Amino acid sequence: MKHLQDMLLLGNPLLYQKSEPVLQSELILVKEWVADLHNVMEEIRAKYHFGRAIAAPQLGIMKRVIYMNIDKPVVFINPEFTFLSNEMFDVWDDCMCFPNLLVKVKRHKELTIRYLDENGHTQEWKMKDDLSELLQHEYDHLDGILCTMMAIDEKSFKWRP
Ligand SMILES: [Zn+2]
């Protein structure tokens, strides 16, 4: 089981790598990865009091999997955005790979995400606002992009109060 200390931190080269799609034959492994993602996110929440979702590469699992747990656990396997609104909004973003740093970024206000669920079934979900910016953040992790790389300008950094 992975723990808080297994979270990759800002500067780790793996965080800048693109993750691989989950193959049909690997769907059976997703449950194990999700157990680790769940456990680490719970430990982050207990220590830092934030954390709504986590991407597999944050734990060095270089696979295109996102785990979100707000009201209930949701697993996004091989997600793709099939729609991104032209309308954008600014958000102070945070990340469990650098828990005390906030970064101001622009995100699409609405999106539609298509993904496989844990059973390998295709799902589609239309999201806006909070969920929209959250999934864009997590999706970026799958492509090796951190919100520090998306900062609006040089002053878009703030230490968590
Ligand atoms: Zn993050």
Coordinates of N, CA and C and ligand atoms in Angstrom, one line a residue:
M1 N 0.8 -1.2 0.0 CA 0.0 0.0 0.0 C 0.9 1.2 0.0
K2 N 0.5 2.2 -0.8 CA 1.3 3.4 -0.9 C 0.8 4.5 0.1
H3 N 1.7 5.3 0.6 CA 1.5 6.3 1.6 C 1.9 7.7 1.2
L4 N 1.6 8.6 2.1 CA 1.9 10.0 1.8 C 3.3 10.3 1.3
Q5 N 4.3 9.5 1.8 CA 5.7 9.7 1.4 C 6.0 9.2 0.0
D6 N 5.0 8.5 -0.6 CA 5.1 8.0 -1.9 C 4.7 9.0 -3.0
M7 N 4.1 10.1 -2.5 CA 3.6 11.2 -3.4 C 4.9 11.8 -4.0
L8 N 4.9 11.9 -5.4 CA 6.1 12.6 -6.0 C 5.9 14.1 -5.8
L9 N 7.0 14.7 -5.5 CA 7.0 16.2 -5.2 C 7.6 17.0 -6.4
L10 N 7.1 18.2 -6.5 CA 7.6 19.2 -7.5 C 9.1 19.0 -7.8
G11 N 9.4 18.9 -9.1 CA 10.8 18.7 -9.5 C 11.1 17.3 -9.8
N12 N 10.3 16.3 -9.4 CA 10.5 14.9 -9.7 C 10.3 14.7 -11.2
P13 N 11.3 14.2 -12.0 CA 11.2 14.1 -13.4 C 10.0 13.3 -13.9
L14 N 9.5 12.4 -13.2 CA 8.4 11.6 -13.6 C 7.1 12.4 -13.8
L15 N 7.0 13.5 -13.0 CA 5.8 14.4 -13.1 C 5.7 15.1 -14.4
Y16 N 6.9 15.1 -15.2 CA 6.9 15.8 -16.4 C 6.8 14.8 -17.6
Q17 N 6.5 13.6 -17.3 CA 6.4 12.6 -18.4 C 4.9 12.3 -18.7
K18 N 4.7 11.9 -20.0 CA 3.4 11.6 -20.4 C 3.1 10.1 -20.0
S19 N 1.9 9.9 -19.5 CA 1.5 8.6 -19.0 C 0.9 7.8 -20.2
E20 N 0.9 6.5 -20.0 CA 0.5 5.5 -21.1 C -1.0 5.2 -20.9
P21 N -1.7 5.0 -22.0 CA -3.1 4.5 -21.8 C -3.2 3.1 -21.1
V22 N -4.3 2.9 -20.4 CA -4.5 1.6 -19.8 C -5.0 0.6 -20.9
L23 N -4.3 -0.5 -21.0 CA -4.7 -1.5 -22.0 C -5.9 -2.3 -21.4
Q24 N -6.6 -2.9 -22.3 CA -7.8 -3.8 -21.9 C -7.3 -4.8 -20.9
S25 N -6.1 -5.4 -21.2 CA -5.6 -6.4 -20.3 C -5.1 -5.9 -18.9
E26 N -5.0 -4.6 -18.8 CA -4.6 -4.0 -17.6 C -5.7 -3.5 -16.7
L27 N -6.9 -3.6 -17.2 CA -8.1 -3.1 -16.4 C -8.2 -3.8 -15.1
I28 N -7.7 -5.0 -15.0 CA -7.7 -5.8 -13.8 C -6.8 -5.2 -12.7
L29 N -5.8 -4.4 -13.2 CA -4.9 -3.8 -12.2 C -5.4 -2.5 -11.6
V30 N -6.4 -1.9 -12.3 CA -6.9 -0.6 -11.9 C -7.3 -0.5 -10.4
K31 N -8.0 -1.6 -10.0 CA -8.5 -1.6 -8.6 C -7.3 -1.4 -7.6
E32 N -6.2 -2.1 -7.9 CA -5.0 -2.0 -7.0 C -4.5 -0.5 -7.0
W33 N -4.4 0.0 -8.2 CA -3.9 1.4 -8.3 C -4.8 2.4 -7.6
V34 N -6.1 2.1 -7.7 CA -7.1 3.0 -7.1 C -7.0 2.9 -5.6
A35 N -6.8 1.7 -5.1 CA -6.6 1.6 -3.6 C -5.5 2.4 -3.1
D36 N -4.4 2.4 -3.8 CA -3.2 3.3 -3.5 C -3.6 4.8 -3.6
L37 N -4.2 5.1 -4.7 CA -4.6 6.5 -4.9 C -5.5 7.0 -3.8
H38 N -6.5 6.2 -3.4 CA -7.4 6.5 -2.4 C -6.7 6.7 -1.0
N39 N -5.8 5.7 -0.7 CA -5.1 5.8 0.6 C -4.2 7.1 0.7
V40 N -3.5 7.4 -0.3 CA -2.6 8.5 -0.3 C -3.5 9.8 -0.2
M41 N -4.6 9.9 -1.0 CA -5.4 11.1 -0.9 C -6.0 11.3 0.5
E42 N -6.4 10.2 1.1 CA -6.9 10.3 2.5 C -5.9 10.8 3.4
E43 N -4.6 10.4 3.3 CA -3.5 10.9 4.1 C -3.2 12.3 3.9
I44 N -3.3 12.7 2.6 CA -3.1 14.2 2.3 C -4.2 15.0 2.9
R45 N -5.4 14.5 2.8 CA -6.6 15.3 3.3 C -6.4 15.4 4.8
A46 N -6.0 14.4 5.5 CA -5.8 14.4 7.0 C -4.8 15.5 7.3
K47 N -3.7 15.5 6.6 CA -2.6 16.4 6.9 C -2.8 17.8 6.4
Y48 N -3.3 18.0 5.2 CA -3.3 19.3 4.6 C -4.7 19.9 4.4
H49 N -5.7 19.1 4.6 CA -7.1 19.5 4.6 C -7.6 20.0 3.2
F50 N -7.0 19.4 2.1 CA -7.5 19.6 0.8 C -7.3 18.3 0.0
G51 N -7.8 18.2 -1.2 CA -7.6 17.1 -2.1 C -9.0 16.5 -2.5
R52 N -9.3 16.7 -3.8 CA -10.6 16.2 -4.3 C -10.3 15.1 -5.3
A53 N -9.1 15.1 -5.9 CA -8.8 14.1 -6.9 C -7.3 13.9 -7.0
I54 N -6.9 12.8 -7.6 CA -5.5 12.5 -7.8 C -5.3 11.8 -9.1
A55 N -4.2 12.0 -9.7 CA -3.9 11.3 -11.0 C -2.8 10.3 -10.7
A56 N -2.9 9.1 -11.3 CA -2.0 8.0 -11.1 C -0.5 8.4 -11.2
P57 N -0.1 9.2 -12.2 CA 1.4 9.5 -12.2 C 1.9 10.3 -11.0
Q58 N 1.0 10.9 -10.2 CA 1.5 11.6 -9.0 C 2.1 10.6 -8.0
L59 N 1.8 9.3 -8.2 CA 2.4 8.3 -7.4 C 3.4 7.4 -8.2
G60 N 3.7 7.9 -9.3 CA 4.7 7.2 -10.2 C 4.1 6.1 -10.9
I61 N 2.7 6.0 -10.9 CA 2.0 5.0 -11.7 C 1.8 5.6 -13.1
M62 N 2.6 5.4 -14.1 CA 2.5 6.1 -15.3 C 1.4 5.7 -16.3
K63 N 0.2 5.7 -15.8 CA -1.0 5.2 -16.5 C -2.0 6.3 -16.5
R64 N -2.9 6.3 -17.5 CA -3.9 7.4 -17.6 C -5.1 7.1 -16.8
V65 N -5.0 7.3 -15.5 CA -6.0 7.0 -14.6 C -6.1 8.2 -13.6
I66 N -7.4 8.7 -13.4 CA -7.7 9.7 -12.4 C -8.7 9.2 -11.4
Y67 N -8.4 9.4 -10.2 CA -9.4 9.0 -9.1 C -9.9 10.3 -8.4
M68 N -11.2 10.4 -8.4 CA -11.8 11.6 -7.8 C -12.7 11.1 -6.6
N69 N -12.7 11.8 -5.5 CA -13.6 11.4 -4.4 C -14.1 12.6 -3.7
I70 N -15.3 13.0 -4.1 CA -15.9 14.2 -3.5 C -17.1 13.7 -2.7
D71 N -18.2 13.4 -3.4 CA -19.4 12.7 -2.7 C -19.2 11.2 -2.7
K72 N -18.6 10.7 -3.8 CA -18.4 9.3 -3.9 C -17.2 9.1 -4.8
P73 N -16.6 7.9 -4.7 CA -15.4 7.6 -5.6 C -15.8 7.4 -7.0
V74 N -15.0 8.1 -7.9 CA -15.2 7.9 -9.4 C -13.8 7.7 -10.0
V75 N -13.7 6.7 -10.9 CA -12.4 6.4 -11.5 C -12.6 6.7 -13.0
F76 N -11.7 7.5 -13.5 CA -11.6 7.9 -14.9 C -10.4 7.2 -15.6
I77 N -10.7 6.3 -16.5 CA -9.7 5.5 -17.2 C -9.6 6.0 -18.6
N78 N -8.3 6.3 -19.1 CA -8.1 6.8 -20.4 C -9.1 8.0 -20.8
P79 N -9.2 9.0 -20.0 CA -10.1 10.1 -20.2 C -9.7 10.9 -21.4
E80 N -10.7 11.5 -22.1 CA -10.5 12.4 -23.2 C -11.5 13.5 -23.1
F81 N -11.2 14.7 -23.4 CA -12.2 15.8 -23.5 C -12.8 15.8 -24.9
T82 N -14.1 15.7 -24.9 CA -14.8 15.8 -26.2 C -15.4 17.2 -26.5
F83 N -15.4 18.0 -25.4 CA -15.8 19.4 -25.5 C -15.1 20.2 -24.5
L84 N -14.6 21.4 -24.9 CA -14.0 22.4 -24.0 C -14.6 23.7 -24.4
S85 N -15.2 24.4 -23.4 CA -15.9 25.7 -23.7 C -14.8 26.7 -24.1
N86 N -15.2 27.7 -24.9 CA -14.4 28.8 -25.2 C -14.2 29.7 -24.0
E87 N -15.3 29.7 -23.2 CA -15.3 30.6 -22.0 C -14.3 30.0 -21.0
M88 N -13.5 30.9 -20.5 CA -12.5 30.5 -19.5 C -12.7 31.3 -18.2
F89 N -12.1 30.8 -17.1 CA -12.1 31.5 -15.9 C -10.8 31.3 -15.1
D90 N -10.5 32.3 -14.2 CA -9.3 32.2 -13.4 C -9.5 31.4 -12.2
V91 N -8.6 30.6 -11.8 CA -8.7 29.9 -10.5 C -7.3 29.8 -9.8
W92 N -7.3 29.9 -8.5 CA -6.1 29.6 -7.7 C -6.1 28.1 -7.5
D93 N -5.2 27.5 -8.2 CA -5.1 26.0 -8.2 C -4.1 25.5 -7.2
D94 N -4.4 24.3 -6.7 CA -3.5 23.7 -5.8 C -3.2 22.3 -6.2
C95 N -2.1 21.7 -5.7 CA -1.7 20.4 -6.1 C -1.0 19.7 -5.0
M96 N -1.3 18.4 -4.9 CA -0.8 17.6 -3.8 C 0.7 17.3 -3.9
C97 N 1.3 17.6 -5.1 CA 2.7 17.5 -5.3 C 3.5 18.7 -4.8
F98 N 2.8 19.8 -4.4 CA 3.4 20.9 -3.8 C 2.3 21.6 -2.9
P99 N 2.0 20.9 -1.8 CA 0.8 21.2 -1.0 C 0.6 22.7 -0.5
N100 N 1.7 23.4 -0.4 CA 1.5 24.8 0.1 C 1.6 25.9 -0.9
L101 N 1.7 25.5 -2.1 CA 1.8 26.5 -3.2 C 0.5 26.6 -4.0
L102 N 0.0 27.9 -4.2 CA -1.2 28.1 -5.0 C -0.7 28.8 -6.3
V103 N -1.3 28.4 -7.4 CA -0.9 28.9 -8.7 C -2.2 29.4 -9.5
K104 N -2.2 30.6 -9.9 CA -3.3 31.1 -10.7 C -3.2 30.7 -12.1
V105 N -4.3 30.0 -12.6 CA -4.3 29.5 -14.0 C -5.6 29.8 -14.6
K106 N -5.7 29.7 -15.9 CA -7.0 29.9 -16.7 C -7.5 28.5 -17.0
R107 N -8.8 28.2 -16.8 CA -9.3 26.9 -17.1 C -10.6 27.2 -17.9
H108 N -11.0 26.2 -18.7 CA -12.2 26.2 -19.4 C -13.4 26.1 -18.4
K109 N -14.4 26.9 -18.7 CA -15.5 26.9 -17.7 C -16.4 25.6 -17.8
E110 N -16.5 25.0 -19.0 CA -17.3 23.8 -19.1 C -16.5 22.8 -20.0
L111 N -16.8 21.5 -19.8 CA -16.2 20.5 -20.6 C -17.1 19.3 -20.6
T112 N -16.8 18.4 -21.5 CA -17.3 17.0 -21.5 C -16.2 16.1 -21.5
I113 N -16.2 15.2 -20.6 CA -15.1 14.2 -20.5 C -15.7 12.8 -20.8
R114 N -15.0 12.1 -21.7 CA -15.3 10.7 -22.0 C -14.2 9.8 -21.5
Y115 N -14.6 8.7 -20.8 CA -13.7 7.8 -20.2 C -14.2 6.4 -20.0
L116 N -13.4 5.5 -19.6 CA -13.8 4.2 -19.2 C -14.0 4.1 -17.7
D117 N -15.1 3.5 -17.2 CA -15.2 3.3 -15.8 C -14.5 2.0 -15.4
E118 N -14.5 1.7 -14.1 CA -13.8 0.5 -13.6 C -14.2 -0.8 -14.3
N119 N -15.4 -0.8 -14.8 CA -15.9 -2.0 -15.5 C -15.5 -2.0 -17.0
G120 N -14.8 -1.0 -17.4 CA -14.4 -0.9 -18.8 C -15.5 -0.4 -19.7
H121 N -16.6 0.2 -19.1 CA -17.6 0.8 -19.9 C -17.4 2.3 -20.2
T122 N -17.7 2.7 -21.4 CA -17.5 4.1 -21.8 C -18.6 4.9 -21.1
Q123 N -18.1 6.0 -20.5 CA -19.0 7.0 -19.9 C -18.7 8.4 -20.4
E124 N -19.7 9.3 -20.3 CA -19.5 10.7 -20.7 C -20.1 11.5 -19.6
W125 N -19.4 12.6 -19.2 CA -19.9 13.5 -18.1 C -19.7 14.9 -18.5
K126 N -20.7 15.7 -18.5 CA -20.6 17.1 -18.8 C -20.4 17.9 -17.4
M127 N -19.4 18.7 -17.4 CA -19.1 19.3 -16.1 C -18.9 20.8 -16.3
K128 N -19.0 21.6 -15.2 CA -18.7 23.0 -15.2 C -18.1 23.4 -13.9
D129 N -17.5 24.6 -14.0 CA -16.9 25.3 -12.8 C -15.9 24.4 -12.0
D130 N -16.2 24.2 -10.8 CA -15.3 23.4 -9.9 C -14.9 22.1 -10.4
L131 N -15.8 21.3 -10.9 CA -15.4 20.0 -11.4 C -14.6 20.1 -12.7
S132 N -15.0 21.1 -13.5 CA -14.3 21.4 -14.8 C -12.9 21.7 -14.6
E133 N -12.6 22.6 -13.7 CA -11.2 23.0 -13.4 C -10.4 21.9 -12.8
L134 N -11.1 21.1 -11.9 CA -10.4 20.0 -11.3 C -10.0 18.9 -12.3
L135 N -10.9 18.5 -13.2 CA -10.5 17.5 -14.2 C -9.5 18.0 -15.2
Q136 N -9.5 19.3 -15.5 CA -8.4 19.8 -16.4 C -7.1 19.7 -15.7
H137 N -7.1 20.0 -14.4 CA -5.8 19.9 -13.6 C -5.3 18.4 -13.6
E138 N -6.2 17.5 -13.3 CA -5.8 16.1 -13.2 C -5.4 15.5 -14.6
Y139 N -6.2 15.9 -15.6 CA -5.8 15.5 -17.0 C -4.4 16.0 -17.4
D140 N -4.1 17.2 -17.0 CA -2.8 17.7 -17.3 C -1.7 16.8 -16.7
H141 N -1.9 16.3 -15.5 CA -0.9 15.4 -14.9 C -0.7 14.2 -15.9
L142 N -1.7 13.7 -16.6 CA -1.5 12.5 -17.4 C -0.6 12.9 -18.6
D143 N -0.5 14.2 -18.9 CA 0.3 14.6 -20.0 C 1.7 15.2 -19.5
G144 N 1.9 15.1 -18.2 CA 3.2 15.6 -17.7 C 3.2 17.1 -17.5
I145 N 2.0 17.7 -17.3 CA 1.9 19.1 -17.2 C 1.4 19.5 -15.8
L146 N 2.2 20.4 -15.1 CA 1.8 20.8 -13.8 C 1.3 22.2 -13.9
C147 N 0.4 22.6 -12.9 CA -0.2 24.0 -13.0 C 0.9 25.1 -12.8
T148 N 2.1 24.7 -12.3 CA 3.2 25.7 -12.3 C 3.5 26.1 -13.7
M149 N 3.3 25.2 -14.7 CA 3.7 25.5 -16.1 C 2.6 26.2 -16.8
M150 N 1.4 26.4 -16.1 CA 0.2 27.0 -16.7 C 0.0 28.4 -16.1
A151 N 0.9 28.8 -15.2 CA 0.7 30.1 -14.5 C 0.4 31.2 -15.4
I152 N -0.6 32.1 -15.1 CA -1.0 33.2 -16.0 C 0.2 34.2 -16.1
D153 N 0.9 34.5 -15.1 CA 2.0 35.4 -15.2 C 3.0 35.2 -14.0
E154 N 4.0 36.0 -13.9 CA 5.0 35.8 -12.9 C 4.5 36.0 -11.5
K155 N 3.4 36.7 -11.3 CA 2.8 36.9 -10.0 C 1.7 36.0 -9.6
S156 N 1.5 34.9 -10.4 CA 0.4 34.0 -10.2 C 0.8 32.9 -9.2
F157 N 1.7 33.2 -8.3 CA 2.1 32.2 -7.3 C 1.8 32.8 -5.9
K158 N 1.3 31.9 -5.0 CA 0.9 32.4 -3.7 C 1.2 31.3 -2.7
W159 N 1.7 31.6 -1.5 CA 1.9 30.6 -0.5 C 0.5 30.4 0.2
R160 N 0.1 29.1 0.5 CA -1.1 28.9 1.1 C -1.2 29.5 2.5
P161 N -2.2 30.3 2.8 CA -2.2 31.1 4.1 C -2.3 30.1 5.3
Ligands
ZN1 ZN -2.0 18.1 -9.1

